[in-house]
Amino acid sequence: MAIALAACASPAPPRPAPRVAGLSAPAAAQPGRPPRRVDALAAAASSTEPRAPAAPPAASPAAPGASPGDPSSAAAEGDARAASQGPSIAIDPPYKLGRHLVPRGRAEAAERDRWNAGGRGDPPAPPPPAEGHPLPRIIVDIDHVKGPLKASEVQRIARRHLWIHVYSCYRLRAYRDPTLHGKTTVRLTVSRAGKVTGARATSSTLSAPDVVSCLAARARSLPLPGAKAGSTIVATLQVYPGDEPVEPPPSVLAPGPGELQPDAISAALAEALPVWRSCYEQALAGAPALWGRLAIRFHVTDSGAVDEAFEAESRFPDERLTRCVLRRARALTFPAPEGGDLRFVVPLRLSPDPQPSAP
């Protein structure tokens, strides 16, 4: 598989280097020294869309001392052909959260949207079967209804309506405490018009008071039918961790004051590429035409540890591959950013067709 990582930097006169999308740019080239490669900040793909399969390359010359019929020569030639024809992973320039480049015109915006959605071929290959339970496990039960409302109807409405609210409350703390779990009992007072006029938590085993308060407040939004009289409802809301980390709520997503040198980002990403390549190859086995853009939002702490890695902006059309890539991304480490923590986005472009590396 060809891994497109870098474009060669052009020599520049000695002057302060500009900052690239909120990340520190490399130092300017020094007289008498070759320019430094900015591996992780340059996309090598010369095209923005999957291309038709390339024609087989010409046979590579035999290694010195090898005869044309030598099996080792044939194997080397086959390896070179496979590498040149294999699928590619190109890394677009990373950018600090909130500082991505704005498309220039409708055509460029449409092309970015097309890549962000990706594809599974025409006709599309079926998606892979679900793997595990990535989202939190949420159970909504109606324990008791006093009044004319039917418990079965209230249960049906509550399970359909409250799941997203329980999830929103849970992620307030679960993104920091992945073991957070527990059960909360909420007592609701409902008017004859079906409006919840009161909601309070009567007990909870959750160790996060703000999550408990949030659950009671969100329960007030439960849309219930009118009846000839008011009702009292007792509901139990249970939540447990899923198989994947919980994404932080939008309210805490700040770019951070830190900065990282491009070569530091490059070195860290290079460690993940073999696993990312394996993730893609496994996905291609079930969807040979799978392609698209997978943008990873990293949060690097002030010590250089990665405590968040989630898909941002893109909607890569293979959930199993996305999880595989993100798991490896979360295991990366970076040098300590200068100035504090940092959130930045690394966009990957995955194409089943080869794309040449930059010079």
Short mmCIF file of C-alpha atoms in Angstrom, two decimals:
data_model
loop_
_atom_site.label_atom_id
_atom_site.label_comp_id
_atom_site.label_asym_id
_atom_site.label_seq_id
_atom_site.Cartn_x
_atom_site.Cartn_y
_atom_site.Cartn_z
CA MET A 1 0.00 0.00 0.00
CA ALA A 2 1.34 3.42 -0.89
CA ILE A 3 1.33 5.81 2.06
CA ALA A 4 1.33 9.41 0.86
CA LEU A 5 2.78 11.48 3.67
CA ALA A 6 4.75 14.46 2.56
CA ALA A 7 5.53 17.12 0.05
CA CYS A 8 9.02 18.52 -0.12
CA ALA A 9 9.42 21.95 1.38
CA SER A 10 10.76 24.64 -0.93
CA PRO A 11 13.94 26.47 0.11
CA ALA A 12 13.18 29.77 1.79
CA PRO A 13 15.36 32.76 2.71
CA PRO A 14 16.32 33.01 6.38
CA ARG A 15 13.33 34.64 8.05
CA PRO A 16 10.80 33.79 10.76
CA ALA A 17 8.65 30.89 9.63
CA PRO A 18 4.89 31.52 9.36
CA ARG A 19 2.42 29.59 11.46
CA VAL A 20 0.34 27.04 9.60
CA ALA A 21 -3.32 26.87 10.62
CA GLY A 22 -2.54 27.58 14.24
CA LEU A 23 0.27 25.03 14.52
CA SER A 24 3.90 26.01 14.73
CA ALA A 25 5.62 25.87 11.36
CA PRO A 26 9.12 24.47 10.97
CA ALA A 27 12.12 26.72 11.06
CA ALA A 28 13.13 28.33 7.80
CA ALA A 29 15.84 26.68 5.74
CA GLN A 30 19.35 27.71 6.72
CA PRO A 31 21.95 28.66 4.11
CA GLY A 32 23.96 25.64 3.06
CA ARG A 33 21.42 23.16 4.49
CA PRO A 34 18.67 21.28 2.66
CA PRO A 35 15.13 22.38 3.56
CA ARG A 36 13.44 20.30 6.26
CA ARG A 37 10.57 18.05 5.19
CA VAL A 38 7.25 18.85 6.82
CA ASP A 39 5.98 15.30 6.72
CA ALA A 40 2.73 15.56 8.64
CA LEU A 41 1.62 18.92 7.31
CA ALA A 42 1.57 18.27 3.58
CA ALA A 43 -0.85 16.22 1.53
CA ALA A 44 0.81 14.32 -1.25
CA ALA A 45 -2.26 13.46 -3.28
CA SER A 46 -2.24 15.24 -6.63
CA SER A 47 -5.94 14.54 -7.17
CA THR A 48 -8.89 15.07 -4.86
CA GLU A 49 -10.90 12.11 -6.05
CA PRO A 50 -10.34 8.37 -6.45
CA ARG A 51 -8.71 7.68 -9.79
CA ALA A 52 -9.01 4.81 -12.21
CA PRO A 53 -6.58 1.96 -11.53
CA ALA A 54 -3.18 2.78 -12.90
CA ALA A 55 -1.59 0.67 -15.60
CA PRO A 56 0.95 -1.87 -14.36
CA PRO A 57 4.39 -0.27 -14.08
CA ALA A 58 7.30 -1.40 -16.17
CA ALA A 59 9.35 -4.26 -14.78
CA SER A 60 11.94 -3.14 -12.27
CA PRO A 61 15.57 -3.89 -13.12
CA ALA A 62 16.99 -6.94 -11.42
CA ALA A 63 19.11 -6.45 -8.37
CA PRO A 64 22.87 -6.53 -8.95
CA GLY A 65 24.01 -10.14 -9.27
CA ALA A 66 20.50 -11.54 -9.85
CA SER A 67 19.56 -13.30 -13.05
CA PRO A 68 16.27 -12.50 -14.84
CA GLY A 69 14.80 -15.81 -13.70
CA ASP A 70 15.96 -15.47 -10.10
CA PRO A 71 12.98 -15.97 -7.72
CA SER A 72 14.26 -13.20 -5.45
CA SER A 73 14.31 -10.82 -8.40
CA ALA A 74 10.76 -11.78 -9.35
CA ALA A 75 9.58 -11.34 -5.76
CA ALA A 76 11.15 -7.90 -5.52
CA GLU A 77 9.54 -6.92 -8.80
CA GLY A 78 6.16 -8.15 -7.56
CA ASP A 79 6.52 -6.24 -4.30
CA ALA A 80 7.34 -3.03 -6.16
CA ARG A 81 4.34 -3.48 -8.46
CA ALA A 82 2.02 -4.16 -5.50
CA ALA A 83 3.28 -1.08 -3.66
CA SER A 84 2.75 1.15 -6.70
CA GLN A 85 -0.73 -0.23 -7.36
CA GLY A 86 -1.97 -0.52 -3.77
CA PRO A 87 -4.43 1.77 -2.03
CA SER A 88 -3.20 4.98 -0.45
CA ILE A 89 -3.56 7.00 2.73
CA ALA A 90 -2.73 10.69 2.28
CA ILE A 91 -2.46 13.10 5.19
CA ASP A 92 -3.83 16.58 4.59
CA PRO A 93 -2.27 19.51 6.49
CA PRO A 94 -3.34 19.42 10.16
CA TYR A 95 -4.94 22.52 11.60
CA LYS A 96 -5.78 23.80 15.04
CA LEU A 97 -9.41 23.32 16.05
CA GLY A 98 -11.57 26.07 14.56
CA ARG A 99 -8.93 27.23 12.05
CA HIS A 100 -9.56 25.01 9.05
CA LEU A 101 -9.21 26.49 5.59
CA VAL A 102 -12.46 27.83 4.13
CA PRO A 103 -13.25 26.39 0.67
CA ARG A 104 -12.73 28.84 -2.19
CA GLY A 105 -16.04 28.80 -3.99
CA ARG A 106 -18.89 26.35 -4.39
CA ALA A 107 -16.95 23.82 -6.42
CA GLU A 108 -14.26 23.41 -3.76
CA ALA A 109 -16.88 23.25 -1.00
CA ALA A 110 -18.80 20.57 -2.91
CA GLU A 111 -15.60 18.58 -3.42
CA ARG A 112 -14.80 18.70 0.29
CA ASP A 113 -18.34 17.59 1.12
CA ARG A 114 -18.00 14.73 -1.36
CA TRP A 115 -14.78 13.55 0.27
CA ASN A 116 -16.23 13.97 3.76
CA ALA A 117 -19.09 11.63 2.82
CA GLY A 118 -16.92 9.17 0.86
CA GLY A 119 -18.36 6.09 -0.78
CA ARG A 120 -18.51 2.30 -0.81
CA GLY A 121 -18.65 1.79 -4.57
CA ASP A 122 -21.44 1.74 -7.13
CA PRO A 123 -23.56 -0.10 -6.24
CA PRO A 124 -22.49 0.41 -2.62
CA ALA A 125 -21.02 -2.57 -0.82
CA PRO A 126 -23.08 -3.57 2.23
CA PRO A 127 -21.80 -2.09 5.50
CA PRO A 128 -19.96 -4.42 7.87
CA PRO A 129 -21.96 -5.98 10.71
CA ALA A 130 -22.13 -4.11 13.98
CA GLU A 131 -19.16 -4.70 16.24
CA GLY A 132 -19.80 -4.63 19.98
CA HIS A 133 -21.70 -1.78 21.63
CA PRO A 134 -19.80 1.47 21.05
CA LEU A 135 -22.35 3.81 22.65
CA PRO A 136 -23.23 3.88 26.36
CA ARG A 137 -25.74 1.29 27.51
CA ILE A 138 -28.87 3.18 28.52
CA ILE A 139 -31.97 1.62 30.08
CA VAL A 140 -35.17 3.62 30.64
CA ASP A 141 -37.85 1.95 32.75
CA ILE A 142 -41.18 3.24 34.04
CA ASP A 143 -41.58 1.71 37.49
CA HIS A 144 -44.94 3.15 38.47
CA VAL A 145 -47.74 5.32 37.11
CA LYS A 146 -50.43 6.72 39.39
CA GLY A 147 -53.29 8.26 37.42
CA PRO A 148 -55.14 7.71 34.14
CA LEU A 149 -52.05 7.43 31.92
CA LYS A 150 -51.22 3.88 30.82
CA ALA A 151 -47.85 2.63 32.01
CA SER A 152 -47.17 0.83 28.72
CA GLU A 153 -47.77 4.02 26.71
CA VAL A 154 -45.59 6.08 29.04
CA GLN A 155 -42.85 3.44 28.77
CA ARG A 156 -42.95 3.52 24.98
CA ILE A 157 -42.73 7.32 24.85
CA ALA A 158 -40.04 7.53 27.52
CA ARG A 159 -37.75 5.01 25.84
CA ARG A 160 -38.07 6.73 22.49
CA HIS A 161 -37.66 10.27 23.82
CA LEU A 162 -35.28 10.12 26.78
CA TRP A 163 -32.38 8.12 25.32
CA ILE A 164 -30.67 11.12 23.74
CA HIS A 165 -31.23 13.21 26.87
CA VAL A 166 -29.70 10.57 29.13
CA TYR A 167 -26.73 10.35 26.76
CA SER A 168 -26.28 14.13 26.72
CA CYS A 169 -26.24 14.26 30.52
CA TYR A 170 -23.94 11.26 30.83
CA ARG A 171 -21.28 12.69 28.52
CA LEU A 172 -20.90 15.73 30.81
CA ARG A 173 -18.64 13.57 32.99
CA ALA A 174 -18.15 10.26 31.20
CA TYR A 175 -15.62 11.73 28.76
CA ARG A 176 -13.37 12.28 31.80
CA ASP A 177 -14.46 9.24 33.80
CA PRO A 178 -14.96 6.29 31.42
CA THR A 179 -16.06 4.04 34.30
CA LEU A 180 -18.97 6.27 35.34
CA HIS A 181 -22.18 4.27 35.74
CA GLY A 182 -25.26 4.07 37.91
CA LYS A 183 -29.01 4.23 38.32
CA THR A 184 -31.15 7.30 39.01
CA THR A 185 -34.80 7.32 40.05
CA VAL A 186 -36.82 10.36 38.98
CA ARG A 187 -40.33 11.27 40.15
CA LEU A 188 -42.44 13.20 37.62
CA THR A 189 -45.63 15.19 38.15
CA VAL A 190 -47.78 15.43 35.01
CA SER A 191 -50.73 17.76 34.39
CA ARG A 192 -53.95 16.66 32.73
CA ALA A 193 -52.69 18.34 29.55
CA GLY A 194 -49.72 15.94 29.47
CA LYS A 195 -47.12 18.51 30.52
CA VAL A 196 -44.48 17.52 33.07
CA THR A 197 -44.77 20.22 35.73
CA GLY A 198 -42.25 18.80 38.18
CA ALA A 199 -39.29 16.41 38.14
CA ARG A 200 -36.84 15.55 40.89
CA ALA A 201 -34.30 12.81 41.47
CA THR A 202 -35.28 10.80 44.54
CA SER A 203 -32.21 8.54 44.56
CA SER A 204 -29.10 7.82 42.51
CA THR A 205 -25.98 5.67 42.55
CA LEU A 206 -24.18 7.94 40.09
CA SER A 207 -21.12 9.64 41.55
CA ALA A 208 -21.66 12.83 39.50
CA PRO A 209 -24.25 15.21 41.04
CA ASP A 210 -24.33 17.41 37.94
CA VAL A 211 -25.31 14.41 35.81
CA VAL A 212 -28.10 13.53 38.26
CA SER A 213 -29.42 17.11 38.18
CA CYS A 214 -29.25 17.09 34.39
CA LEU A 215 -31.26 13.85 34.20
CA ALA A 216 -34.05 15.30 36.34
CA ALA A 217 -34.12 18.52 34.31
CA ARG A 218 -34.18 16.70 30.96
CA ALA A 219 -37.02 14.44 32.14
CA ARG A 220 -39.26 17.50 32.19
CA SER A 221 -39.22 17.48 28.38
CA LEU A 222 -41.06 14.15 28.21
CA PRO A 223 -44.04 14.68 25.81
CA LEU A 224 -47.06 12.84 27.19
CA PRO A 225 -50.67 12.70 26.00
CA GLY A 226 -53.45 14.55 27.78
CA ALA A 227 -55.80 12.69 30.11
CA LYS A 228 -58.85 13.35 32.25
CA ALA A 229 -56.63 14.00 35.27
CA GLY A 230 -53.00 14.46 36.21
CA SER A 231 -50.59 11.61 36.91
CA THR A 232 -47.48 10.82 38.92
CA ILE A 233 -44.72 8.78 37.29
CA VAL A 234 -41.67 7.09 38.77
CA ALA A 235 -38.93 6.40 36.21
CA THR A 236 -35.56 4.68 36.56
CA LEU A 237 -32.71 5.77 34.28
CA GLN A 238 -29.67 3.47 34.12
CA VAL A 239 -26.47 4.18 32.20
CA TYR A 240 -23.28 2.15 31.80
CA PRO A 241 -20.13 2.59 29.68
CA GLY A 242 -20.11 1.30 26.12
CA ASP A 243 -17.18 -0.29 24.30
CA GLU A 244 -15.78 3.03 23.04
CA PRO A 245 -14.90 6.30 24.82
CA VAL A 246 -17.56 8.98 25.15
CA GLU A 247 -17.01 12.12 23.11
CA PRO A 248 -16.85 15.33 25.19
CA PRO A 249 -19.76 17.77 24.93
CA PRO A 250 -19.35 20.70 22.52
CA SER A 251 -19.17 23.14 25.43
CA VAL A 252 -15.67 21.94 26.39
CA LEU A 253 -14.16 21.79 22.90
CA ALA A 254 -11.59 24.58 22.97
CA PRO A 255 -8.49 24.73 20.73
CA GLY A 256 -6.18 25.28 23.71
CA PRO A 257 -3.15 27.58 23.95
CA GLY A 258 -0.51 25.00 22.99
CA GLU A 259 1.52 24.59 19.81
CA LEU A 260 3.39 21.66 18.27
CA GLN A 261 6.10 21.62 15.63
CA PRO A 262 5.07 19.88 12.38
CA ASP A 263 7.95 17.42 12.57
CA ALA A 264 6.75 16.32 16.03
CA ILE A 265 3.29 15.65 14.61
CA SER A 266 4.85 13.81 11.67
CA ALA A 267 6.88 11.50 13.89
CA ALA A 268 3.86 10.56 16.00
CA LEU A 269 1.60 9.91 13.00
CA ALA A 270 4.26 7.75 11.35
CA GLU A 271 4.00 5.33 14.28
CA ALA A 272 0.29 4.85 13.62
CA LEU A 273 0.46 4.39 9.85
CA PRO A 274 1.13 0.62 9.81
CA VAL A 275 -1.96 -0.02 11.93
CA TRP A 276 -4.07 2.45 9.95
CA ARG A 277 -2.96 0.70 6.77
CA SER A 278 -4.04 -2.64 8.23
CA CYS A 279 -7.42 -1.15 9.22
CA TYR A 280 -7.96 0.03 5.65
CA GLU A 281 -6.87 -3.24 4.06
CA GLN A 282 -9.30 -5.18 6.23
CA ALA A 283 -12.13 -2.83 5.25
CA LEU A 284 -11.26 -3.08 1.55
CA ALA A 285 -11.68 -6.85 1.74
CA GLY A 286 -15.42 -6.29 2.20
CA ALA A 287 -15.75 -3.07 0.17
CA PRO A 288 -13.02 -2.90 -2.53
CA ALA A 289 -14.10 0.59 -3.66
CA LEU A 290 -14.24 2.13 -0.16
CA TRP A 291 -12.89 5.69 -0.09
CA GLY A 292 -13.30 8.99 1.72
CA ARG A 293 -11.91 11.51 4.16
CA LEU A 294 -11.51 10.65 7.82
CA ALA A 295 -10.70 13.72 9.93
CA ILE A 296 -9.38 12.94 13.42
CA ARG A 297 -9.68 15.54 16.17
CA PHE A 298 -6.91 15.09 18.73
CA HIS A 299 -6.65 16.56 22.21
CA VAL A 300 -3.06 16.53 23.41
CA THR A 301 -2.55 17.40 27.07
CA ASP A 302 0.20 19.68 28.31
CA SER A 303 2.30 16.56 28.96
CA GLY A 304 1.92 15.25 25.38
CA ALA A 305 -0.60 12.48 26.13
CA VAL A 306 -3.59 11.95 23.83
CA ASP A 307 -6.75 11.84 25.93
CA GLU A 308 -9.21 12.36 23.04
CA ALA A 309 -9.32 11.20 19.43
CA PHE A 310 -12.66 11.35 17.62
CA GLU A 311 -13.89 11.79 14.08
CA ALA A 312 -14.66 15.44 13.30
CA GLU A 313 -16.34 17.01 10.24
CA SER A 314 -16.17 13.89 8.09
CA ARG A 315 -18.60 10.96 7.94
CA PHE A 316 -16.41 8.11 6.75
CA PRO A 317 -18.72 5.40 5.35
CA ASP A 318 -17.27 2.47 7.31
CA GLU A 319 -17.84 2.57 11.06
CA ARG A 320 -15.61 -0.42 11.78
CA LEU A 321 -12.64 1.15 9.99
CA THR A 322 -13.25 4.45 11.78
CA ARG A 323 -13.14 2.75 15.18
CA CYS A 324 -10.00 0.85 14.21
CA VAL A 325 -8.22 4.06 13.19
CA LEU A 326 -9.35 5.97 16.29
CA ARG A 327 -8.22 3.25 18.68
CA ARG A 328 -4.67 3.52 17.36
CA ALA A 329 -4.85 7.31 17.36
CA ARG A 330 -5.70 7.30 21.07
CA ALA A 331 -2.55 5.31 21.81
CA LEU A 332 -0.24 7.93 20.28
CA THR A 333 1.97 10.25 22.30
CA PHE A 334 3.37 13.62 21.28
CA PRO A 335 6.03 15.87 22.76
CA ALA A 336 4.64 18.27 25.35
CA PRO A 337 3.04 21.18 23.43
CA GLU A 338 4.59 24.57 23.99
CA GLY A 339 2.22 26.75 25.99
CA GLY A 340 -0.30 24.17 27.21
CA ASP A 341 -2.81 21.66 25.86
CA LEU A 342 -3.87 21.60 22.23
CA ARG A 343 -6.73 20.38 20.04
CA PHE A 344 -6.05 19.92 16.35
CA VAL A 345 -7.47 18.00 13.40
CA VAL A 346 -5.57 15.57 11.17
CA PRO A 347 -7.49 14.74 7.96
CA LEU A 348 -6.76 11.41 6.25
CA ARG A 349 -7.77 10.73 2.65
CA LEU A 350 -8.20 7.05 1.90
CA SER A 351 -8.39 5.87 -1.69
CA PRO A 352 -8.32 2.32 -3.10
CA ASP A 353 -6.21 3.58 -6.01
CA PRO A 354 -2.50 4.41 -5.74
CA GLN A 355 -1.38 7.99 -5.45
CA PRO A 356 2.30 8.83 -5.92
CA SER A 357 4.31 10.14 -3.00
CA ALA A 358 5.48 13.72 -3.17
CA PRO A 359 9.08 14.29 -4.25
#
